[in-house]
Coordinates of C-alpha atoms in Angstrom, one line a residue:
X1 CA -58.3 81.9 69.4
X2 CA -57.5 78.4 68.3
X3 CA -54.0 77.6 67.1
X4 CA -53.6 76.4 63.6
X5 CA -50.2 74.7 62.9
X6 CA -49.0 74.0 59.4
X7 CA -48.9 70.4 58.6
X8 CA -45.4 69.2 57.6
X9 CA -45.1 66.8 54.8
X10 CA -47.6 66.1 52.1
X11 CA -47.5 67.0 48.4
X12 CA -47.8 70.4 47.0
X13 CA -51.4 69.6 46.1
X14 CA -52.6 67.9 49.3
X15 CA -52.9 68.6 53.1
X16 CA -53.2 66.2 56.0
X17 CA -55.9 67.0 58.7
X18 CA -54.4 68.5 61.8
X19 CA -55.3 66.7 65.1
X20 CA -57.1 68.8 67.8
X21 CA -54.9 71.0 70.0
X22 CA -53.5 69.3 73.0
X23 CA -54.4 65.8 71.8
X24 CA -51.8 63.4 70.6
X25 CA -52.5 61.8 67.2
X26 CA -53.7 58.2 67.4
X27 CA -51.1 55.6 66.8
X28 CA -51.4 54.3 63.2
X29 CA -53.1 50.9 63.1
X30 CA -51.1 48.1 61.4
X31 CA -53.0 47.1 58.2
X32 CA -53.7 43.4 58.0
X33 CA -51.2 41.6 55.8
X34 CA -48.6 44.4 56.0
X35 CA -45.3 43.0 57.2
X36 CA -42.7 45.3 58.8
X37 CA -40.0 44.0 56.5
X38 CA -41.9 44.8 53.3
X39 CA -41.1 48.0 51.5
X40 CA -44.0 50.4 51.2
X41 CA -44.6 51.8 47.7
X42 CA -43.8 55.4 48.8
X43 CA -40.6 54.3 50.5
X44 CA -39.5 52.6 47.3
X45 CA -40.4 55.6 45.2
X46 CA -38.3 57.8 47.6
X47 CA -35.0 56.1 47.4
X48 CA -35.1 54.2 44.1
X49 CA -34.9 57.4 41.9
X50 CA -31.7 58.5 43.8
X51 CA -30.0 55.2 43.0
X52 CA -31.2 55.2 39.4
X53 CA -30.0 58.8 38.9
X54 CA -26.6 58.0 40.4
X55 CA -26.3 55.0 38.1
X56 CA -27.2 57.0 35.1
X57 CA -24.8 59.8 36.0
X58 CA -21.9 57.5 36.6
X59 CA -22.5 55.6 33.3
X60 CA -22.6 58.9 31.4
X61 CA -19.1 60.1 32.6
X62 CA -17.0 58.0 30.1
X63 CA -19.1 59.4 27.2
X64 CA -18.7 63.1 28.0
X65 CA -16.5 64.6 25.2
X66 CA -15.0 67.5 27.2
X67 CA -11.8 67.4 25.1
X68 CA -13.6 68.1 21.8
X69 CA -16.0 70.9 22.8
X70 CA -17.4 73.0 20.0
X71 CA -19.6 76.2 19.9
X72 CA -22.0 74.9 22.5
X73 CA -19.5 74.0 25.2
X74 CA -20.5 70.9 27.1
X75 CA -24.2 71.1 26.1
X76 CA -23.8 68.8 23.1
X77 CA -21.1 66.7 24.6
X78 CA -23.2 65.5 27.5
X79 CA -24.9 62.1 26.6
X80 CA -28.6 61.4 27.0
X81 CA -28.0 59.4 30.1
X82 CA -26.6 62.5 31.9
X83 CA -29.7 64.5 31.1
X84 CA -31.9 61.6 32.2
X85 CA -30.1 61.5 35.5
X86 CA -31.1 65.1 36.1
X87 CA -34.7 64.4 35.3
X88 CA -34.8 61.4 37.5
X89 CA -33.3 63.4 40.4
X90 CA -36.0 66.1 39.9
X91 CA -38.8 63.5 40.0
X92 CA -37.3 61.8 43.1
X93 CA -37.0 65.1 44.8
X94 CA -40.7 65.9 44.2
X95 CA -41.6 62.5 45.6
X96 CA -39.4 63.1 48.6
X97 CA -41.2 66.4 49.4
X98 CA -44.2 64.2 50.5
X99 CA -42.1 63.1 53.5
X100 CA -40.1 66.3 54.0
X101 CA -41.7 66.9 57.4
X102 CA -41.0 63.4 58.8
X103 CA -37.9 62.3 56.8
X104 CA -36.0 65.5 55.9
X105 CA -32.9 63.5 55.0
X106 CA -34.5 62.4 51.7
X107 CA -34.8 66.0 50.3
X108 CA -31.3 66.6 51.7
X109 CA -29.9 63.6 49.9
X110 CA -31.5 64.6 46.6
X111 CA -30.3 68.2 47.0
X112 CA -26.7 67.0 47.6
X113 CA -27.2 64.6 44.6
X114 CA -28.3 67.5 42.4
X115 CA -25.3 69.6 43.4
X116 CA -22.9 66.7 42.5
X117 CA -24.7 66.0 39.3
X118 CA -24.7 69.6 38.2
X119 CA -21.2 70.7 39.2
X120 CA -19.3 67.5 39.8
X121 CA -18.5 66.7 36.2
X122 CA -15.4 69.0 35.9
X123 CA -14.2 67.8 39.3
X124 CA -14.3 64.2 38.3
X125 CA -13.2 64.4 34.6
X126 CA -11.1 67.4 33.9
X127 CA -7.3 67.0 33.7
X128 CA -6.7 70.7 34.2
X129 CA -8.1 73.6 36.3
X130 CA -11.6 74.7 35.3
X131 CA -11.8 78.5 34.8
X132 CA -8.4 79.6 33.6
X133 CA -8.5 82.6 35.8
X134 CA -8.7 80.4 38.8
X135 CA -5.1 79.6 38.3
X136 CA -4.1 83.0 39.5
X137 CA -5.5 82.1 42.9
X138 CA -3.3 79.0 42.8
X139 CA -0.4 81.3 41.9
X140 CA -1.0 83.4 45.0
X141 CA -1.1 80.3 47.2
X142 CA 2.2 79.1 45.6
X143 CA 3.8 82.5 46.2
X144 CA 2.7 82.5 49.8
X145 CA 4.1 79.0 50.4
X146 CA 7.4 79.7 48.6
X147 CA 8.1 83.1 50.3
X148 CA 6.2 82.8 53.6
X149 CA 4.9 86.3 53.3
X150 CA 2.7 88.7 51.3
X151 CA 3.5 92.3 50.5
X152 CA 0.3 94.4 50.7
X153 CA 2.1 97.7 50.2
X154 CA 3.6 96.8 46.8
X155 CA 1.9 97.6 43.5
X156 CA 2.1 94.2 41.9
X157 CA 1.4 93.6 38.2
X158 CA -1.9 92.4 36.9
X159 CA -3.9 93.8 39.9
X160 CA -2.5 91.1 42.1
X161 CA -1.9 93.5 44.9
X162 CA -5.6 93.1 45.9
X163 CA -4.8 89.5 46.9
X164 CA -1.9 90.5 49.0
X165 CA -4.1 93.1 50.8
X166 CA -7.0 90.6 51.4
X167 CA -4.9 87.4 52.1
X168 CA -7.2 85.4 54.4
X169 CA -8.5 83.0 51.8
X170 CA -5.0 82.3 50.5
X171 CA -3.5 81.8 53.9
X172 CA -6.2 79.3 54.7
X173 CA -5.5 77.4 51.5
X174 CA -1.8 77.5 52.1
X175 CA -2.4 75.8 55.4
X176 CA -4.6 73.2 53.7
X177 CA -2.0 72.4 51.1
X178 CA 0.7 72.0 53.8
X179 CA -1.5 70.0 56.1
X180 CA -2.6 67.4 53.5
X181 CA 0.8 67.3 51.7
X182 CA -0.7 68.3 48.3
X183 CA 1.5 69.6 45.5
X184 CA -0.6 72.7 45.2
X185 CA -4.2 73.9 45.5
X186 CA -4.8 72.7 41.9
X187 CA -5.2 69.2 43.4
X188 CA -8.6 70.1 44.8
X189 CA -9.5 73.4 42.9
X190 CA -12.2 71.8 40.7
X191 CA -14.0 70.4 43.8
X192 CA -14.7 73.9 45.3
X193 CA -18.2 74.4 43.8
X194 CA -19.3 71.0 45.3
X195 CA -17.7 71.5 48.7
X196 CA -18.9 75.1 49.1
X197 CA -22.4 74.1 47.9
X198 CA -22.6 71.3 50.5
X199 CA -21.4 73.7 53.3
X200 CA -24.0 76.3 52.2
X201 CA -27.0 73.9 52.4
X202 CA -27.3 73.8 56.3
X203 CA -26.8 77.6 56.5
X204 CA -29.6 78.2 54.0
X205 CA -31.8 75.8 55.9
X206 CA -31.2 77.7 59.1
X207 CA -32.2 81.0 57.4
X208 CA -35.2 79.6 55.7
X209 CA -36.4 77.7 58.8
X210 CA -36.4 81.0 60.6
X211 CA -39.2 82.2 58.4
X212 CA -41.1 79.0 57.5
X213 CA -42.1 75.8 59.3
X214 CA -43.1 74.1 56.0
X215 CA -40.2 71.8 55.2
X216 CA -41.5 71.4 51.6
X217 CA -41.1 75.1 51.1
X218 CA -37.7 75.1 52.7
X219 CA -36.2 72.3 50.6
X220 CA -37.8 73.7 47.5
X221 CA -36.1 77.0 48.2
X222 CA -32.7 75.2 48.6
X223 CA -33.4 73.3 45.3
X224 CA -34.2 76.5 43.4
X225 CA -31.1 78.2 44.9
X226 CA -28.9 75.5 43.5
X227 CA -30.5 75.7 40.1
X228 CA -30.4 79.5 39.9
X229 CA -26.8 79.7 41.2
X230 CA -25.2 79.6 37.7
X231 CA -23.0 82.7 38.1
X232 CA -19.9 80.7 38.7
X233 CA -18.7 82.6 41.8
X234 CA -18.3 79.4 43.8
X235 CA -15.0 78.2 42.3
X236 CA -11.8 78.3 44.4
X237 CA -11.9 82.0 45.0
X238 CA -12.2 84.4 48.0
X239 CA -15.8 85.3 46.9
X240 CA -17.2 81.8 47.4
X241 CA -16.0 81.3 50.9
X242 CA -16.7 84.9 51.9
X243 CA -20.3 84.5 50.6
X244 CA -20.7 81.4 52.8
X245 CA -19.5 83.3 55.9
X246 CA -21.8 86.2 54.9
X247 CA -24.8 83.9 55.0
X248 CA -23.6 82.4 58.3
X249 CA -23.6 85.9 59.9
X250 CA -27.1 86.5 58.5
X251 CA -28.3 83.2 59.9
X252 CA -27.1 84.1 63.4
X253 CA -28.7 87.6 63.1
X254 CA -32.1 86.5 62.0
X255 CA -32.3 83.8 64.7
X256 CA -30.7 85.5 67.7
X257 CA -31.1 89.3 67.3
X258 CA -34.8 89.9 67.6
X259 CA -35.5 92.9 69.7
X260 CA -37.9 92.5 72.7
X261 CA -41.4 93.7 72.0
X262 CA -40.9 94.0 68.3
X263 CA -42.8 90.9 67.1
X264 CA -46.3 92.0 67.9
X265 CA -48.9 90.1 65.7
X266 CA -46.2 88.1 64.1
X267 CA -46.3 85.7 67.0
X268 CA -50.0 85.1 66.5
X269 CA -50.8 82.0 64.4
X270 CA -54.1 83.5 63.5
X271 CA -52.3 86.3 61.7
X272 CA -49.4 84.4 60.1
X273 CA -49.4 82.5 56.9
X274 CA -50.0 78.8 57.6
X275 CA -46.5 78.1 56.4
X276 CA -44.8 80.9 58.3
X277 CA -42.8 80.4 61.4
X278 CA -43.3 82.5 64.5
X279 CA -40.7 85.1 65.2
X280 CA -37.8 83.6 67.2
X281 CA -37.6 84.4 70.9
X282 CA -36.6 87.9 71.7
X283 CA -33.0 88.6 72.8
X284 CA -32.2 91.2 75.5
X285 CA -29.4 93.7 75.3
X286 CA -26.9 91.4 77.1
X287 CA -27.6 88.4 74.9
X288 CA -27.3 90.5 71.7
X289 CA -24.0 91.9 73.0
X290 CA -22.7 88.4 73.5
X291 CA -23.8 87.4 70.0
X292 CA -22.0 90.5 68.6
X293 CA -18.8 89.2 70.3
X294 CA -19.4 85.8 68.8
X295 CA -19.8 87.3 65.3
X296 CA -16.7 89.5 65.4
X297 CA -14.4 86.7 64.3
X298 CA -16.7 85.8 61.4
X299 CA -17.0 89.4 60.3
X300 CA -13.3 89.8 60.6
X301 CA -12.7 86.7 58.5
X302 CA -15.0 88.1 55.8
X303 CA -13.0 91.3 55.8
X304 CA -9.7 89.4 55.6
X305 CA -10.9 87.5 52.5
X306 CA -12.7 89.8 50.1
X307 CA -13.1 93.5 49.2
X308 CA -16.8 93.5 48.2
X309 CA -18.4 91.0 50.6
X310 CA -18.0 93.3 53.7
X311 CA -19.8 96.0 51.8
X312 CA -22.6 93.6 51.0
X313 CA -22.8 92.6 54.6
X314 CA -23.0 96.1 55.9
X315 CA -25.7 97.2 53.4
X316 CA -27.7 94.0 54.4
X317 CA -27.4 94.8 58.1
X318 CA -28.4 98.3 57.4
X319 CA -31.5 97.0 55.5
X320 CA -32.3 94.9 58.6
X321 CA -32.3 98.0 60.7
X322 CA -35.2 99.3 58.7
X323 CA -37.4 96.8 60.6
X324 CA -38.2 97.1 64.3
X325 CA -37.4 93.4 64.6
X326 CA -33.7 93.7 63.8
X327 CA -32.9 97.3 64.5
X328 CA -29.4 96.6 65.9
X329 CA -27.3 99.6 65.2
X330 CA -24.5 98.3 67.5
X331 CA -23.9 95.3 65.2
X332 CA -24.0 97.5 62.1
X333 CA -21.5 99.8 63.7
X334 CA -19.2 96.9 64.6
X335 CA -19.3 95.5 61.1
X336 CA -18.7 99.0 59.6
X337 CA -15.7 99.7 61.9
X338 CA -14.1 96.3 61.2
X339 CA -14.5 97.0 57.4
X340 CA -13.1 100.5 57.7
X341 CA -10.2 99.4 59.9
X342 CA -9.1 96.8 57.3
X343 CA -9.6 99.2 54.4
X344 CA -7.4 101.8 56.0
X345 CA -4.6 99.4 57.0
X346 CA -4.1 96.2 55.0
X347 CA -6.3 97.3 52.1
X348 CA -5.4 100.9 52.0
X349 CA -3.5 101.0 48.6
X350 CA -6.5 99.5 46.7
X351 CA -9.1 101.3 48.8
X352 CA -7.7 104.7 48.1
X353 CA -7.3 103.8 44.4
X354 CA -11.0 102.7 44.3
X355 CA -12.1 106.0 46.0
X356 CA -10.3 107.9 43.2
X357 CA -12.3 106.1 40.5
X358 CA -15.7 106.7 42.1
X359 CA -16.1 110.1 40.5
X360 CA -16.2 108.5 37.1
X361 CA -18.4 105.5 38.0
X362 CA -20.8 107.1 40.5
X363 CA -24.3 107.2 39.1
X364 CA -23.4 105.4 35.8
X365 CA -26.2 102.8 36.1
X366 CA -25.9 101.5 32.5
X367 CA -22.1 101.0 32.6
X368 CA -22.0 99.6 36.2
X369 CA -24.7 97.0 35.4
X370 CA -23.2 95.6 32.3
X371 CA -21.3 92.3 32.2
X372 CA -17.7 92.0 31.2
X373 CA -15.3 94.4 29.5
X374 CA -16.6 95.0 26.1
X375 CA -20.1 93.8 26.0
X376 CA -21.6 91.6 23.3
X377 CA -21.2 87.9 23.5
X378 CA -20.4 86.2 20.2
X379 CA -20.8 82.7 19.0
X380 CA -23.7 80.2 19.3
X381 CA -22.8 78.9 22.8
X382 CA -22.0 82.2 24.5
X383 CA -25.0 83.9 22.9
X384 CA -27.3 81.0 24.1
X385 CA -25.7 81.3 27.6
X386 CA -26.3 85.0 27.7
X387 CA -30.0 84.6 26.8
X388 CA -30.4 81.8 29.3
X389 CA -28.8 84.1 32.0
X390 CA -31.4 86.7 31.4
X391 CA -34.3 84.3 31.3
X392 CA -33.1 82.7 34.6
X393 CA -32.9 86.1 36.3
X394 CA -36.4 87.0 35.0
X395 CA -37.9 83.6 36.0
X396 CA -36.6 83.8 39.6
X397 CA -37.7 87.4 39.9
X398 CA -41.2 86.7 38.4
X399 CA -41.7 83.8 40.8
X400 CA -40.6 85.8 43.8
X401 CA -42.8 88.7 42.7
X402 CA -45.8 86.4 42.4
X403 CA -45.2 85.2 46.0
X404 CA -45.1 88.8 47.3
X405 CA -48.5 89.3 45.7
X406 CA -50.2 86.0 46.5
X407 CA -48.8 85.4 49.9
X408 CA -48.6 88.8 51.5
X409 CA -48.7 87.5 55.0
X410 CA -45.7 85.3 54.4
X411 CA -43.9 88.2 52.8
X412 CA -44.7 90.4 55.8
X413 CA -43.3 87.9 58.3
X414 CA -40.3 87.2 56.1
X415 CA -39.7 90.9 55.4
X416 CA -36.0 90.8 56.6
X417 CA -35.3 88.1 53.9
X418 CA -36.9 90.4 51.3
X419 CA -34.8 93.3 52.4
X420 CA -31.7 91.2 52.3
X421 CA -32.4 90.5 48.7
X422 CA -33.0 94.1 47.8
X423 CA -30.1 95.5 49.8
X424 CA -27.3 94.9 47.2
X425 CA -29.2 96.5 44.3
X426 CA -28.2 100.1 45.1
X427 CA -24.5 99.2 44.6
X428 CA -25.2 99.5 40.8
X429 CA -25.0 103.2 41.5
X430 CA -21.5 103.1 42.9
X431 CA -19.2 101.0 40.8
X432 CA -19.0 98.3 38.0
X433 CA -16.5 96.1 40.0
X434 CA -14.5 95.3 36.9
X435 CA -17.6 94.3 34.9
X436 CA -18.8 91.9 37.6
X437 CA -21.2 94.0 39.7
X438 CA -24.2 92.5 37.9
X439 CA -23.2 88.9 38.8
X440 CA -22.4 89.8 42.4
X441 CA -25.7 91.6 43.0
X442 CA -27.5 88.7 41.6
X443 CA -25.6 86.2 43.8
X444 CA -26.2 88.1 47.1
X445 CA -29.9 88.6 46.2
X446 CA -30.4 85.0 45.3
X447 CA -31.0 83.4 48.8
X448 CA -34.0 85.5 49.5
X449 CA -35.3 85.4 46.0
X450 CA -35.1 81.6 46.0
X451 CA -37.2 81.5 49.2
X452 CA -40.0 83.6 47.8
X453 CA -39.9 81.7 44.4
X454 CA -40.5 78.5 46.3
X455 CA -43.3 80.1 48.2
X456 CA -45.0 80.8 44.9
X457 CA -44.8 77.2 43.9
X458 CA -45.6 75.4 47.2
X459 CA -49.0 76.2 48.7
X460 CA -49.4 76.2 52.4
X461 CA -50.6 73.1 54.1
X462 CA -53.3 73.4 56.7
X463 CA -55.1 76.6 57.5
X464 CA -58.7 77.4 57.8
X465 CA -61.1 80.1 56.8
X466 CA -59.3 83.0 55.0
X467 CA -56.0 81.1 55.3
X468 CA -57.3 77.9 53.6
X469 CA -55.8 77.3 50.1
X470 CA -58.4 76.5 47.5
X471 CA -58.3 73.0 46.0
X472 CA -57.9 74.6 42.5
X473 CA -54.8 76.4 43.7
X474 CA -53.3 73.1 45.0
X475 CA -54.0 71.4 41.6
X476 CA -52.4 74.2 39.7
X477 CA -49.3 74.1 42.0
X478 CA -49.1 70.3 41.7
X479 CA -48.5 71.0 37.9
X480 CA -46.5 74.2 38.0
X481 CA -44.0 73.0 40.6
X482 CA -42.5 70.1 38.5
X483 CA -42.8 72.2 35.3
X484 CA -41.0 75.1 36.8
X485 CA -38.2 73.0 38.4
X486 CA -37.7 71.3 35.0
X487 CA -37.6 74.7 33.2
X488 CA -35.1 76.1 35.7
X489 CA -33.0 73.0 35.2
X490 CA -33.1 73.5 31.4
X491 CA -32.0 77.1 32.0
X492 CA -29.1 76.2 34.3
X493 CA -27.4 74.0 31.8
X494 CA -26.6 76.6 29.1
X495 CA -26.1 79.3 31.7
X496 CA -23.4 77.2 33.4
X497 CA -21.9 75.1 30.6
X498 CA -22.8 77.0 27.4
X499 CA -19.4 78.8 27.5
X500 CA -17.5 75.8 28.8
X501 CA -15.1 75.9 25.8
X502 CA -13.6 79.0 27.5
X503 CA -13.2 77.2 30.8
X504 CA -11.4 74.0 29.9
X505 CA -7.7 74.2 28.8
X506 CA -5.7 71.2 27.6
X507 CA -2.7 70.4 29.9
X508 CA -0.3 70.8 26.9
X509 CA -1.4 74.5 26.6
X510 CA -0.8 75.0 30.3
X511 CA 2.7 73.5 29.9
X512 CA 3.4 75.8 27.0
X513 CA 2.6 78.9 29.1
X514 CA 4.5 77.6 32.1
X515 CA 7.7 77.1 29.9
X516 CA 7.3 80.5 28.4
X517 CA 7.0 82.3 31.8
X518 CA 9.8 80.3 33.4
X519 CA 12.0 81.3 30.5
X520 CA 11.4 85.1 31.1
X521 CA 14.0 86.9 33.1
X522 CA 13.0 88.7 36.2
X523 CA 11.4 92.1 35.4
X524 CA 10.3 91.0 31.9
X525 CA 6.9 92.0 30.6
X526 CA 4.4 89.3 29.7
X527 CA 1.9 90.3 27.0
X528 CA -1.4 88.5 26.2
X529 CA -4.7 89.5 24.8
X530 CA -6.4 88.6 28.1
X531 CA -5.5 87.2 31.5
X532 CA -8.1 84.4 31.2
X533 CA -5.7 81.6 30.4
X534 CA -4.0 79.1 32.7
X535 CA -0.8 80.1 34.5
X536 CA -1.2 83.7 33.1
X537 CA 0.1 85.1 36.4
X538 CA 2.6 82.4 37.2
X539 CA 5.6 84.2 38.9
X540 CA 3.4 87.3 39.2
X541 CA 5.7 88.8 41.8
X542 CA 8.7 88.8 39.5
X543 CA 7.2 89.8 36.2
X544 CA 5.1 92.6 34.8
X545 CA 1.9 92.0 32.8
X546 CA -0.1 93.7 30.1
X547 CA -3.4 92.1 28.9
X548 CA -3.7 94.5 25.9
X549 CA -7.1 93.4 24.6
X550 CA -9.0 94.0 27.8
X551 CA -10.4 97.3 26.7
X552 CA -13.3 98.7 24.6
X553 CA -13.9 97.0 21.2
X554 CA -13.2 100.2 19.1
X555 CA -9.8 100.5 20.6
X556 CA -9.1 96.8 19.8
X557 CA -10.2 97.3 16.2
X558 CA -7.8 100.1 15.9
X559 CA -5.0 97.9 17.4
X560 CA -5.7 95.2 14.8
X561 CA -4.8 97.5 11.9
X562 CA -1.1 97.2 12.8
X563 CA -0.7 95.1 16.0
X564 CA 3.1 95.0 15.8
X565 CA 3.4 98.7 15.7
X566 CA 0.7 99.2 18.3
X567 CA 2.4 97.0 20.8
X568 CA 6.0 97.9 20.2
X569 CA 5.4 101.7 20.4
X570 CA 3.8 101.2 23.8
X571 CA 6.5 99.1 25.4
X572 CA 8.8 100.9 27.8
X573 CA 12.3 101.4 26.4
X574 CA 14.8 98.6 27.2
X575 CA 12.0 96.2 28.1
X576 CA 12.2 92.5 27.3
X577 CA 8.7 91.4 26.4
X578 CA 7.2 88.0 25.7
X579 CA 3.9 87.7 23.9
X580 CA 1.9 84.6 24.7
X581 CA -1.0 83.8 22.4
X582 CA -3.0 80.6 23.1
X583 CA -6.1 78.8 22.0
X584 CA -7.9 79.6 25.2
X585 CA -7.3 83.3 24.6
X586 CA -8.7 82.9 21.1
X587 CA -11.9 81.3 22.4
X588 CA -12.3 83.8 25.2
X589 CA -11.7 87.0 23.2
X590 CA -14.1 85.9 20.5
X591 CA -16.8 84.6 22.9
X592 CA -16.7 87.7 25.2
X593 CA -16.6 90.1 22.2
X594 CA -13.2 91.6 23.0
X595 CA -12.0 91.0 19.4
X596 CA -14.1 90.9 16.2
X597 CA -14.5 87.5 14.4
X598 CA -11.1 86.4 13.0
X599 CA -9.3 89.1 15.0
X600 CA -7.2 86.8 17.1
X601 CA -6.0 84.8 14.1
X602 CA -5.1 88.0 12.3
X603 CA -3.3 89.3 15.3
X604 CA -1.3 86.1 15.6
X605 CA -0.5 86.1 11.9
X606 CA 0.7 89.7 11.9
X607 CA 2.9 89.4 15.0
X608 CA 4.5 86.2 13.8
X609 CA 5.3 87.8 10.5
X610 CA 6.7 91.0 11.9
X611 CA 10.5 91.5 12.2
X612 CA 9.9 93.2 15.5
X613 CA 8.9 89.9 17.2
X614 CA 10.8 86.6 17.2
X615 CA 9.1 83.3 17.5
X616 CA 10.4 81.4 20.6
X617 CA 8.1 78.4 20.6
X618 CA 5.1 77.3 18.5
X619 CA 2.8 74.4 19.1
X620 CA -0.8 73.5 18.1
X621 CA -1.9 75.1 21.3
X622 CA -0.3 78.5 20.8
X623 CA 2.7 80.6 20.0
X624 CA 5.3 82.5 22.2
X625 CA 7.1 85.5 20.8
X626 CA 9.8 87.7 22.1
X627 CA 10.4 91.4 21.6
X628 CA 13.6 93.1 22.7
X629 CA 13.2 96.8 22.9
X630 CA 16.3 98.8 22.0

């Protein structure tokens, strides 16, 4: 049967004729009057948008009013030139897809440019750490550098013991801080999303190229992944790096763990979708055993960094075992044993505590799949971000679902990628992971979903007979691809920056908090409405913490009736307590629905007026109070 190979390159709406099998294509004839030194129109259209977008983006930076954000976060503080740079990048990327098969560096350059344009603004502009809760990771690194050790068996305040029990990420960053002579990890903290995104691109390409030979589809999947990755798990945290290593393990598995005799018709070009790649060469028992040995350090590193990612890795490897192609029970057993060994040794305190809570959370689908502590987002920006989040999830799911229906042969050959996307979903049955299970499931399902979403937008090139794509479908895709990418871009902005007012903290507020915590004697209790403010866990190994508003809204409403009495009667006798109330806490508790409108202002007013609390310091950025229990 004749072999039909997919043609690489070409637009979403066109296909180049394939040359006969075994015959080399004729060398292109030089057109009269065309000089080698003259730029061709398509070459100019490929690189010029990248330069134009870079110029627009750089020119927009001085006009971004991040210090005066209102209800809509950065959305209404970004100038028109910034948004134009994103549109120009999108247009240039679409043009570069024409040459994706012969010049893949152009889609790569545009994908890197998109990553920098979308997530590089805080790294370049902010004069403080983005995401106030990221400062607790900086605090762990500082503690490790100062003391030279972690104490996994101690119950540290503010749930910080989890970081001492999974210290791999912090040990690595401590080494980086020492190696480069930085003052702290805060020096590069805001660059983490860009760096992790760049490192993730080649890993995603390895995975996608395993299932598709169409470079246009592969790069479109990478582009969609970046647009749909709005969940904010790629900041300087164990999850971001552990997720990268998780994908690296999967890349090795799908390329080097194919069981002999399991491919069957998936090696036949007549059966495959024109864009699909044939199954990688089979690996015998010895080769798979060697690959397991190679993967052990990666799997161990994942377990040393994060609690949830090893679980996600194990359920994904289990899902792979449901196919004949990747039924490698030995690898699954090794990954499970490494996870269990860590949980029963270094991570035992938190592991046993989590097991004790499973009885209350097991099967609670509604509670486990909700976001945050209390529920309803409030305020124009957070509400818009919440709606955009939902629409983005639905859009990616709808596109992926369309590909499963319209390109069933590709879905069959890429079944492992589909299973990898579905594998994390059952974890909703187990636990809410502190109100973040929804975001983590979405993150781990996204790589596969992005691939199938791209397959719905990029028709296969080449193919004959039943495999041939109708011209009408190509014309439709030629329109839907740019429209969809623009729509996803529009959804990313509010999803990622709609609540940015919560994420940026003026340096003066950070200085106020640092002074207050440095002033507290060892063993004192730090009170705040929430831990989502900078330096909240500074000196976490020497102080206790109580973030008293991180509970259900009805309980907080009851607390606001008499906050001074509520807090003072719940403090241990003889405790010296400091209450820190800042602007960032006000924005966060209101936006996340922890307190009703005006609740934070009323709380601050009542505590300041109460004789039970004494004002230690007050600035425009917050107030610090002291309570001395008799």
